[in-house]
Amino acid sequence: MINIPSYIKDPSYRYQMPALKIKVEGKGNGIRTKLLNLFEVSRSLGVPPEYPLRYFGAEFGAIIEFKQSEQKAMLNGSVRGEDLKNSLDHFIEKFVLCPKCKYPEISIRIKKGELYSDCKACGEFRKMDMTHKICNFILKSPPPGATKITPAKKPEPVSAKPKSSGKKKSKALTLKNPEIVECLEILTSEHELARAGEILTNLSVSKDYEADIKAYLMFKGVFNSNLIVHMSNPIGIQILKNVANGCPEDFLMGFACVYGNDEAWKSKISTAMFHFYNNDLLTEEVFDNWIKDDLEFNETSPVYNEQALNWVKTNASEFLEWLKNAEEEEEEVKEENEEAKEEVKIEEIKAEETKVVKKDDESNLKVNETKGVVEESKSTKPGDNDKVSEGITKDLMSQLNNVEDFDIDDI
Ligand SMILES: [Zn+2]
């Protein structure tokens, strides 16, 4: 173990970490520096391993590879262990040590899009130096507890909610809450869909991010005007699925809150609904209940907007109509299938009958009589399917030929 940071010489220092172990692998362009125990080191520092890795990437101008699930971290190219050790110390100075007491006791906090160090040892709360590249990444992927939605202290102006007078007093939480706004900014500034999805997922670290807020943040911050485009991307569908799962009402509320009453979206609502249905995000049952006004929307949610929901429903009529017809058609197809099955059965029975006829032929028919059977099989089944009759005739004719051949050879 070495001290945090490594240049502190006190052998009995209480803050220690494992020395970073590396392994350079590969040749030529494929050469890579594996950081074998970065996850362990990061645990000692109390930071997500992706922070120091991205710091190294920026410092050495190296492409990074990071796999949380496999605990893998590496840099493209060959980097010396000594250089990494010094770089890690710089990272520690910036993001792990308290600027005042110099102990590695800080928690990183986010306030209004800026990073703060919150020291548990001396109580110092200070804005961090935001000049390094990875600050943006930290803002987008904050450590657990860095942001937490707390209800706004100021009560809402009365004029903002004229219609809720009769209902029980709703929470002060509104979509203008600074921390919701902050999350939205972070999500909006992330242009890579997969990353935005991860950030959204990480928001669930705080229980204050209820499904309704999350649905709103997803539609507004992750998809916004690109919703339809992103729905052709499996990543986009997965993000939607994570939010829709188990919370169809919140999902619809979030959707209506963002796209409802927006004239530009009027013609796209049905398309969006079709994608939701087709990708199993919202089931037929949900749509049925919505039509019947049987969905239970949480009317106290800041995301709830009755008028927007009605607007969406009205403009989804093309889809809802299609769904209704599709259901009816499905039933018709079912019936047709039943009928088809019946027909198959009848044909099977006929085939059995044919077999019986064949057997009879083989066992005891003489050449002359066989012709009679052919005629008989035709005449005894009036109205039968022609194909079946034809089949029987062909079978019998070929047998007849065989019998004749046999007879001739035999003689
Ligand atoms: Zn301190």
Short mmCIF file of C-alpha atoms and ligand atoms in Angstrom, two decimals:
data_model
loop_
_atom_site.label_atom_id
_atom_site.label_comp_id
_atom_site.label_asym_id
_atom_site.label_seq_id
_atom_site.Cartn_x
_atom_site.Cartn_y
_atom_site.Cartn_z
CA MET A 1 0.00 0.00 0.00
CA ILE A 2 1.09 3.57 -0.66
CA ASN A 3 -0.09 6.88 0.69
CA ILE A 4 -2.77 9.12 -0.82
CA PRO A 5 -1.15 10.92 -2.61
CA SER A 6 1.94 8.78 -3.13
CA TYR A 7 4.50 11.54 -2.38
CA ILE A 8 3.51 11.79 1.30
CA LYS A 9 6.38 10.09 3.13
CA ASP A 10 4.76 9.32 6.50
CA PRO A 11 4.87 5.48 6.75
CA SER A 12 2.00 5.39 9.24
CA TYR A 13 -0.25 7.74 7.27
CA ARG A 14 -3.89 6.73 7.73
CA TYR A 15 -4.99 7.30 4.09
CA GLN A 16 -3.62 4.61 1.81
CA MET A 17 -4.32 2.95 -1.50
CA PRO A 18 -2.87 0.05 -3.47
CA ALA A 19 -0.15 1.05 -5.94
CA LEU A 20 -1.51 1.09 -9.48
CA LYS A 21 -0.53 -2.07 -11.37
CA ILE A 22 -0.25 -2.00 -15.11
CA LYS A 23 0.54 -4.33 -17.98
CA VAL A 24 1.49 -3.27 -21.49
CA GLU A 25 0.17 -5.66 -24.10
CA GLY A 26 0.15 -6.03 -27.88
CA LYS A 27 2.32 -4.68 -30.66
CA GLY A 28 2.37 -1.75 -33.06
CA ASN A 29 -0.98 -0.04 -33.36
CA GLY A 30 -2.58 -2.63 -31.12
CA ILE A 31 -0.43 -1.80 -28.11
CA ARG A 32 -2.43 -1.14 -24.96
CA THR A 33 -1.77 -0.36 -21.33
CA LYS A 34 -4.00 -2.35 -19.04
CA LEU A 35 -4.73 -0.85 -15.65
CA LEU A 36 -5.02 -4.08 -13.73
CA ASN A 37 -6.30 -2.84 -10.38
CA LEU A 38 -7.84 0.54 -11.21
CA PHE A 39 -11.16 -0.51 -9.70
CA GLU A 40 -9.46 -1.37 -6.41
CA VAL A 41 -7.45 1.87 -6.39
CA SER A 42 -10.58 3.89 -7.15
CA ARG A 43 -12.44 2.28 -4.27
CA SER A 44 -9.68 3.45 -1.92
CA LEU A 45 -10.03 6.95 -3.37
CA GLY A 46 -13.81 6.91 -3.17
CA VAL A 47 -14.33 7.81 -6.82
CA PRO A 48 -15.80 5.91 -9.79
CA PRO A 49 -12.95 4.21 -11.71
CA GLU A 50 -13.97 5.95 -14.91
CA TYR A 51 -12.87 9.30 -13.45
CA PRO A 52 -9.13 8.55 -13.13
CA LEU A 53 -9.23 6.57 -16.36
CA ARG A 54 -10.69 9.50 -18.27
CA TYR A 55 -8.21 11.76 -16.53
CA PHE A 56 -5.35 9.59 -17.85
CA GLY A 57 -6.94 9.52 -21.28
CA ALA A 58 -7.01 13.30 -21.40
CA GLU A 59 -3.51 13.70 -19.94
CA PHE A 60 -1.81 11.22 -22.27
CA GLY A 61 -4.06 11.85 -25.26
CA ALA A 62 -4.96 8.17 -25.28
CA ILE A 63 -8.18 6.48 -26.26
CA ILE A 64 -9.63 4.67 -23.26
CA GLU A 65 -11.48 1.42 -22.95
CA PHE A 66 -13.73 0.86 -20.00
CA LYS A 67 -15.97 -2.07 -19.15
CA GLN A 68 -17.73 -1.73 -15.83
CA SER A 69 -19.22 -5.23 -16.00
CA GLU A 70 -15.83 -6.89 -16.53
CA GLN A 71 -13.93 -4.42 -14.36
CA LYS A 72 -11.69 -3.66 -17.32
CA ALA A 73 -9.84 -0.41 -17.84
CA MET A 74 -7.14 0.30 -20.40
CA LEU A 75 -5.45 2.98 -22.42
CA ASN A 76 -4.50 2.66 -26.06
CA GLY A 77 -0.76 2.97 -26.54
CA SER A 78 2.06 2.35 -24.12
CA VAL A 79 2.25 4.50 -20.99
CA ARG A 80 5.00 4.20 -18.39
CA GLY A 81 4.02 3.18 -14.88
CA GLU A 82 5.94 6.09 -13.37
CA ASP A 83 4.04 8.58 -15.55
CA LEU A 84 0.73 7.04 -14.54
CA LYS A 85 1.69 7.23 -10.87
CA ASN A 86 2.44 10.96 -11.15
CA SER A 87 -0.70 11.55 -13.15
CA LEU A 88 -2.77 9.73 -10.53
CA ASP A 89 -1.32 12.04 -7.87
CA HIS A 90 -2.43 15.04 -9.92
CA PHE A 91 -5.88 13.56 -10.23
CA ILE A 92 -5.97 13.03 -6.46
CA GLU A 93 -4.98 16.65 -5.81
CA LYS A 94 -7.78 17.89 -8.02
CA PHE A 95 -10.61 15.50 -7.26
CA VAL A 96 -9.89 13.61 -4.05
CA LEU A 97 -8.12 15.90 -1.59
CA CYS A 98 -9.79 18.71 0.31
CA PRO A 99 -8.30 22.01 -0.92
CA LYS A 100 -8.14 23.22 2.69
CA CYS A 101 -7.11 20.35 4.97
CA LYS A 102 -5.58 18.20 2.18
CA TYR A 103 -7.18 15.02 3.45
CA PRO A 104 -8.92 12.71 0.98
CA GLU A 105 -12.23 13.25 2.69
CA ILE A 106 -14.25 15.15 0.13
CA SER A 107 -17.50 14.22 -1.55
CA ILE A 108 -18.07 15.73 -4.96
CA ARG A 109 -21.32 17.72 -5.09
CA ILE A 110 -23.09 19.35 -8.00
CA LYS A 111 -24.88 22.66 -7.68
CA LYS A 112 -26.23 24.53 -10.65
CA GLY A 113 -24.02 22.75 -13.11
CA GLU A 114 -20.83 23.24 -11.12
CA LEU A 115 -18.70 20.91 -9.04
CA TYR A 116 -18.07 21.48 -5.36
CA SER A 117 -15.89 19.68 -2.86
CA ASP A 118 -17.65 18.92 0.38
CA CYS A 119 -15.12 17.94 3.07
CA LYS A 120 -16.20 15.56 5.80
CA ALA A 121 -13.04 16.23 7.82
CA CYS A 122 -13.00 20.03 8.08
CA GLY A 123 -16.37 21.04 6.68
CA GLU A 124 -14.93 23.08 3.82
CA PHE A 125 -17.40 23.48 0.94
CA ARG A 126 -15.66 24.94 -2.08
CA LYS A 127 -16.21 25.31 -5.80
CA MET A 128 -13.82 23.05 -7.69
CA ASP A 129 -11.51 24.05 -10.50
CA MET A 130 -13.61 23.31 -13.56
CA THR A 131 -10.89 23.70 -16.17
CA HIS A 132 -10.07 20.03 -16.62
CA LYS A 133 -11.81 18.10 -19.39
CA ILE A 134 -13.18 15.41 -17.11
CA CYS A 135 -15.27 17.93 -15.15
CA ASN A 136 -17.87 17.73 -17.88
CA PHE A 137 -17.88 13.98 -17.62
CA ILE A 138 -18.29 14.16 -13.83
CA LEU A 139 -21.24 16.49 -14.30
CA LYS A 140 -22.83 14.01 -16.66
CA SER A 141 -21.98 10.96 -14.57
CA PRO A 142 -22.01 12.26 -11.04
CA PRO A 143 -21.05 10.00 -8.15
CA PRO A 144 -24.03 8.71 -6.13
CA GLY A 145 -25.48 11.42 -3.93
CA ALA A 146 -23.88 14.30 -5.80
CA THR A 147 -27.23 15.61 -6.94
CA LYS A 148 -30.41 15.08 -5.05
CA ILE A 149 -33.75 16.61 -5.76
CA THR A 150 -35.07 18.41 -2.75
CA PRO A 151 -38.46 20.07 -2.80
CA ALA A 152 -38.16 23.76 -3.53
CA LYS A 153 -38.55 25.82 -0.39
CA LYS A 154 -40.56 28.59 -1.96
CA PRO A 155 -44.23 27.80 -2.32
CA GLU A 156 -45.57 28.11 -5.82
CA PRO A 157 -47.24 31.37 -6.77
CA VAL A 158 -51.00 30.94 -6.54
CA SER A 159 -51.55 32.10 -10.10
CA ALA A 160 -49.52 29.22 -11.49
CA LYS A 161 -52.04 26.60 -10.44
CA PRO A 162 -55.52 28.01 -10.54
CA LYS A 163 -57.36 24.73 -11.07
CA SER A 164 -56.01 22.69 -8.16
CA SER A 165 -57.70 24.79 -5.51
CA GLY A 166 -60.19 22.14 -4.45
CA LYS A 167 -57.72 19.25 -4.32
CA LYS A 168 -55.34 18.44 -1.56
CA LYS A 169 -52.28 20.64 -1.54
CA SER A 170 -49.72 19.29 -3.98
CA LYS A 171 -46.06 19.07 -3.13
CA ALA A 172 -43.97 22.12 -3.85
CA LEU A 173 -41.92 20.10 -6.31
CA THR A 174 -42.29 21.53 -9.80
CA LEU A 175 -40.48 21.02 -13.05
CA LYS A 176 -38.77 24.34 -12.40
CA ASN A 177 -37.00 22.82 -9.43
CA PRO A 178 -33.32 23.77 -9.89
CA GLU A 179 -32.16 20.22 -9.61
CA ILE A 180 -34.60 18.95 -12.21
CA VAL A 181 -33.49 21.79 -14.45
CA GLU A 182 -29.90 20.82 -13.79
CA CYS A 183 -30.49 17.18 -14.68
CA LEU A 184 -32.21 18.30 -17.82
CA GLU A 185 -29.24 20.43 -18.80
CA ILE A 186 -26.86 17.55 -18.27
CA LEU A 187 -29.01 15.17 -20.30
CA THR A 188 -29.53 17.70 -23.08
CA SER A 189 -25.82 18.38 -23.41
CA GLU A 190 -25.01 14.69 -23.83
CA HIS A 191 -25.11 13.95 -27.54
CA GLU A 192 -24.33 10.28 -27.34
CA LEU A 193 -27.57 8.38 -26.91
CA ALA A 194 -26.12 5.46 -24.97
CA ARG A 195 -24.39 7.79 -22.51
CA ALA A 196 -27.54 9.83 -22.01
CA GLY A 197 -29.36 6.57 -21.26
CA GLU A 198 -26.75 5.63 -18.67
CA ILE A 199 -27.03 9.00 -17.00
CA LEU A 200 -30.78 8.63 -16.87
CA THR A 201 -30.43 5.17 -15.34
CA ASN A 202 -28.01 6.46 -12.73
CA LEU A 203 -30.56 9.04 -11.65
CA SER A 204 -32.47 6.24 -9.98
CA VAL A 205 -29.73 6.23 -7.34
CA SER A 206 -31.83 8.86 -5.65
CA LYS A 207 -35.32 7.72 -4.73
CA ASP A 208 -36.56 11.22 -5.32
CA TYR A 209 -36.44 10.57 -9.03
CA GLU A 210 -39.86 9.06 -9.35
CA ALA A 211 -40.96 7.44 -12.58
CA ASP A 212 -42.99 10.49 -13.61
CA ILE A 213 -40.01 12.87 -13.33
CA LYS A 214 -37.81 10.33 -15.01
CA ALA A 215 -40.22 9.94 -17.93
CA TYR A 216 -40.30 13.70 -18.29
CA LEU A 217 -36.49 13.96 -18.15
CA MET A 218 -36.18 11.16 -20.68
CA PHE A 219 -38.52 12.66 -23.29
CA LYS A 220 -37.33 16.19 -22.77
CA GLY A 221 -33.62 15.65 -22.09
CA VAL A 222 -32.70 12.45 -23.93
CA PHE A 223 -35.05 12.37 -26.95
CA ASN A 224 -36.81 15.68 -27.38
CA SER A 225 -37.37 16.37 -31.10
CA ASN A 226 -35.43 13.25 -32.15
CA LEU A 227 -37.79 10.77 -30.53
CA ILE A 228 -39.02 9.15 -33.75
CA VAL A 229 -35.51 8.88 -35.19
CA HIS A 230 -34.13 7.30 -32.01
CA MET A 231 -36.90 4.74 -31.97
CA SER A 232 -35.29 3.00 -34.94
CA ASN A 233 -32.25 2.48 -32.72
CA PRO A 234 -32.27 -0.47 -30.28
CA ILE A 235 -30.49 1.71 -27.72
CA GLY A 236 -33.31 4.24 -27.90
CA ILE A 237 -35.90 1.51 -27.45
CA GLN A 238 -34.03 0.13 -24.45
CA ILE A 239 -33.97 3.55 -22.78
CA LEU A 240 -37.71 3.92 -23.34
CA LYS A 241 -38.31 0.40 -22.09
CA ASN A 242 -36.45 1.03 -18.83
CA VAL A 243 -38.80 3.89 -18.04
CA ALA A 244 -42.04 2.45 -19.44
CA ASN A 245 -41.56 -0.83 -17.60
CA GLY A 246 -44.25 -1.08 -14.94
CA CYS A 247 -45.16 2.61 -15.16
CA PRO A 248 -47.26 3.10 -18.32
CA GLU A 249 -49.18 6.01 -16.77
CA ASP A 250 -45.98 7.87 -15.86
CA PHE A 251 -44.63 7.14 -19.31
CA LEU A 252 -47.71 8.63 -20.99
CA MET A 253 -47.75 11.57 -18.58
CA GLY A 254 -44.11 12.36 -19.39
CA PHE A 255 -44.83 12.03 -23.10
CA ALA A 256 -47.86 14.33 -22.93
CA CYS A 257 -45.99 16.83 -20.77
CA VAL A 258 -43.24 17.18 -23.39
CA TYR A 259 -45.07 16.74 -26.71
CA GLY A 260 -48.66 17.55 -25.83
CA ASN A 261 -50.15 20.77 -27.20
CA ASP A 262 -47.17 21.08 -29.55
CA GLU A 263 -48.55 21.72 -33.04
CA ALA A 264 -45.31 20.51 -34.62
CA TRP A 265 -45.98 17.11 -33.07
CA LYS A 266 -49.62 16.82 -34.03
CA SER A 267 -48.98 14.64 -37.08
CA LYS A 268 -46.37 12.49 -35.32
CA ILE A 269 -48.34 11.41 -32.26
CA SER A 270 -49.87 8.36 -33.95
CA THR A 271 -46.47 7.31 -35.30
CA ALA A 272 -44.97 7.57 -31.83
CA MET A 273 -47.82 5.55 -30.33
CA PHE A 274 -47.43 2.91 -33.01
CA HIS A 275 -43.73 2.55 -32.10
CA PHE A 276 -44.61 2.32 -28.40
CA TYR A 277 -47.08 -0.44 -29.17
CA ASN A 278 -44.94 -2.26 -31.71
CA ASN A 279 -41.93 -2.35 -29.36
CA ASP A 280 -43.99 -3.58 -26.40
CA LEU A 281 -43.46 -0.37 -24.47
CA LEU A 282 -47.19 0.10 -24.05
CA THR A 283 -49.57 -2.84 -24.35
CA GLU A 284 -52.92 -3.13 -26.02
CA GLU A 285 -54.46 -3.28 -22.56
CA VAL A 286 -52.95 0.08 -21.64
CA PHE A 287 -54.35 1.67 -24.79
CA ASP A 288 -57.75 0.06 -24.20
CA ASN A 289 -57.82 1.43 -20.68
CA TRP A 290 -56.72 4.82 -21.89
CA ILE A 291 -59.61 4.94 -24.35
CA LYS A 292 -61.97 3.98 -21.54
CA ASP A 293 -60.41 6.62 -19.25
CA ASP A 294 -59.43 3.81 -16.89
CA LEU A 295 -55.77 4.73 -16.49
CA GLU A 296 -54.84 6.09 -13.08
CA PHE A 297 -52.74 9.18 -13.60
CA ASN A 298 -51.19 10.71 -10.53
CA GLU A 299 -52.85 14.11 -10.61
CA THR A 300 -50.55 15.55 -7.96
CA SER A 301 -47.46 14.94 -10.10
CA PRO A 302 -45.72 18.01 -11.53
CA VAL A 303 -45.64 16.06 -14.80
CA TYR A 304 -49.42 15.63 -14.90
CA ASN A 305 -51.17 17.82 -17.46
CA GLU A 306 -54.74 16.80 -18.13
CA GLN A 307 -55.17 19.02 -21.15
CA ALA A 308 -51.95 17.78 -22.75
CA LEU A 309 -52.97 14.17 -22.17
CA ASN A 310 -56.32 14.77 -23.84
CA TRP A 311 -54.61 16.53 -26.72
CA VAL A 312 -52.31 13.53 -27.19
CA LYS A 313 -55.21 11.11 -27.06
CA THR A 314 -57.14 13.11 -29.65
CA ASN A 315 -54.15 13.23 -31.96
CA ALA A 316 -53.45 9.53 -31.48
CA SER A 317 -56.86 8.71 -32.98
CA GLU A 318 -55.35 7.38 -36.19
CA PHE A 319 -53.29 4.88 -34.22
CA LEU A 320 -56.11 3.99 -31.82
CA GLU A 321 -58.40 3.39 -34.81
CA TRP A 322 -55.77 1.20 -36.43
CA LEU A 323 -55.35 -0.77 -33.21
CA LYS A 324 -59.09 -1.37 -33.01
CA ASN A 325 -59.21 -2.62 -36.59
CA ALA A 326 -56.11 -4.73 -36.08
CA GLU A 327 -57.83 -6.43 -33.16
CA GLU A 328 -60.89 -7.18 -35.25
CA GLU A 329 -58.78 -8.44 -38.12
CA GLU A 330 -56.87 -10.62 -35.76
CA GLU A 331 -60.11 -12.23 -34.66
CA GLU A 332 -61.13 -12.77 -38.25
CA VAL A 333 -57.79 -14.36 -39.01
CA LYS A 334 -58.28 -16.60 -35.99
CA GLU A 335 -61.64 -17.73 -37.31
CA GLU A 336 -60.17 -18.32 -40.73
CA ASN A 337 -57.44 -20.38 -39.19
CA GLU A 338 -60.04 -22.49 -37.40
CA GLU A 339 -61.80 -23.06 -40.70
CA ALA A 340 -58.56 -23.95 -42.40
CA LYS A 341 -57.85 -26.48 -39.67
CA GLU A 342 -61.23 -28.09 -40.26
CA GLU A 343 -60.44 -28.40 -43.95
CA VAL A 344 -57.13 -30.01 -43.23
CA LYS A 345 -58.90 -32.54 -41.02
CA ILE A 346 -61.36 -33.38 -43.78
CA GLU A 347 -58.50 -33.90 -46.20
CA GLU A 348 -56.74 -36.15 -43.73
CA ILE A 349 -59.85 -38.26 -43.43
CA LYS A 350 -60.04 -38.50 -47.21
CA ALA A 351 -56.43 -39.55 -47.38
CA GLU A 352 -57.18 -42.33 -44.89
CA GLU A 353 -60.05 -43.48 -47.06
CA THR A 354 -57.75 -43.54 -50.07
CA LYS A 355 -55.31 -45.74 -48.22
CA VAL A 356 -58.05 -48.16 -47.42
CA VAL A 357 -59.03 -48.27 -51.07
CA LYS A 358 -55.40 -48.93 -52.03
CA LYS A 359 -55.08 -51.78 -49.60
CA ASP A 360 -58.19 -53.35 -50.98
CA ASP A 361 -56.76 -53.01 -54.47
CA GLU A 362 -53.50 -54.66 -53.60
CA SER A 363 -54.92 -57.49 -51.66
CA ASN A 364 -57.70 -58.83 -53.76
CA LEU A 365 -58.33 -56.97 -56.97
CA LYS A 366 -57.80 -58.42 -60.35
CA VAL A 367 -56.77 -56.25 -63.27
CA ASN A 368 -60.22 -56.01 -64.75
CA GLU A 369 -61.88 -55.15 -61.50
CA THR A 370 -59.39 -52.40 -60.74
CA LYS A 371 -60.83 -50.25 -63.48
CA GLY A 372 -64.19 -50.57 -61.86
CA VAL A 373 -62.80 -49.34 -58.55
CA VAL A 374 -61.34 -46.31 -60.23
CA GLU A 375 -64.71 -45.43 -61.56
CA GLU A 376 -66.36 -46.30 -58.31
CA SER A 377 -64.03 -44.10 -56.27
CA LYS A 378 -64.98 -41.24 -58.52
CA SER A 379 -68.67 -41.92 -58.48
CA THR A 380 -69.11 -42.65 -54.78
CA LYS A 381 -67.70 -39.29 -53.74
CA PRO A 382 -69.69 -36.66 -55.48
CA GLY A 383 -68.86 -33.11 -54.57
CA ASP A 384 -65.48 -34.08 -53.16
CA ASN A 385 -62.50 -31.91 -53.57
CA ASP A 386 -61.32 -32.43 -57.11
CA LYS A 387 -57.69 -32.58 -56.14
CA VAL A 388 -58.30 -35.44 -53.79
CA SER A 389 -60.26 -37.35 -56.46
CA GLU A 390 -57.52 -36.68 -58.94
CA GLY A 391 -54.95 -37.95 -56.49
CA ILE A 392 -56.89 -41.11 -55.92
CA THR A 393 -57.28 -41.67 -59.65
CA LYS A 394 -53.55 -41.15 -60.28
CA ASP A 395 -52.62 -43.53 -57.48
CA LEU A 396 -54.89 -46.18 -58.76
CA MET A 397 -53.82 -45.72 -62.35
CA SER A 398 -50.20 -46.17 -61.43
CA GLN A 399 -51.05 -49.26 -59.45
CA LEU A 400 -52.98 -50.53 -62.39
CA ASN A 401 -49.95 -50.03 -64.63
CA ASN A 402 -47.76 -51.80 -62.13
CA VAL A 403 -50.09 -54.73 -61.99
CA GLU A 404 -50.15 -54.93 -65.78
CA ASP A 405 -46.34 -54.75 -65.96
CA PHE A 406 -46.07 -57.42 -63.34
CA ASP A 407 -48.46 -59.64 -65.21
CA ILE A 408 -46.62 -59.24 -68.45
CA ASP A 409 -43.22 -60.01 -66.91
CA ASP A 410 -44.66 -62.93 -65.07
CA ILE A 411 -45.98 -64.45 -68.20
ZN ZN B 1 -11.06 19.56 4.54
#
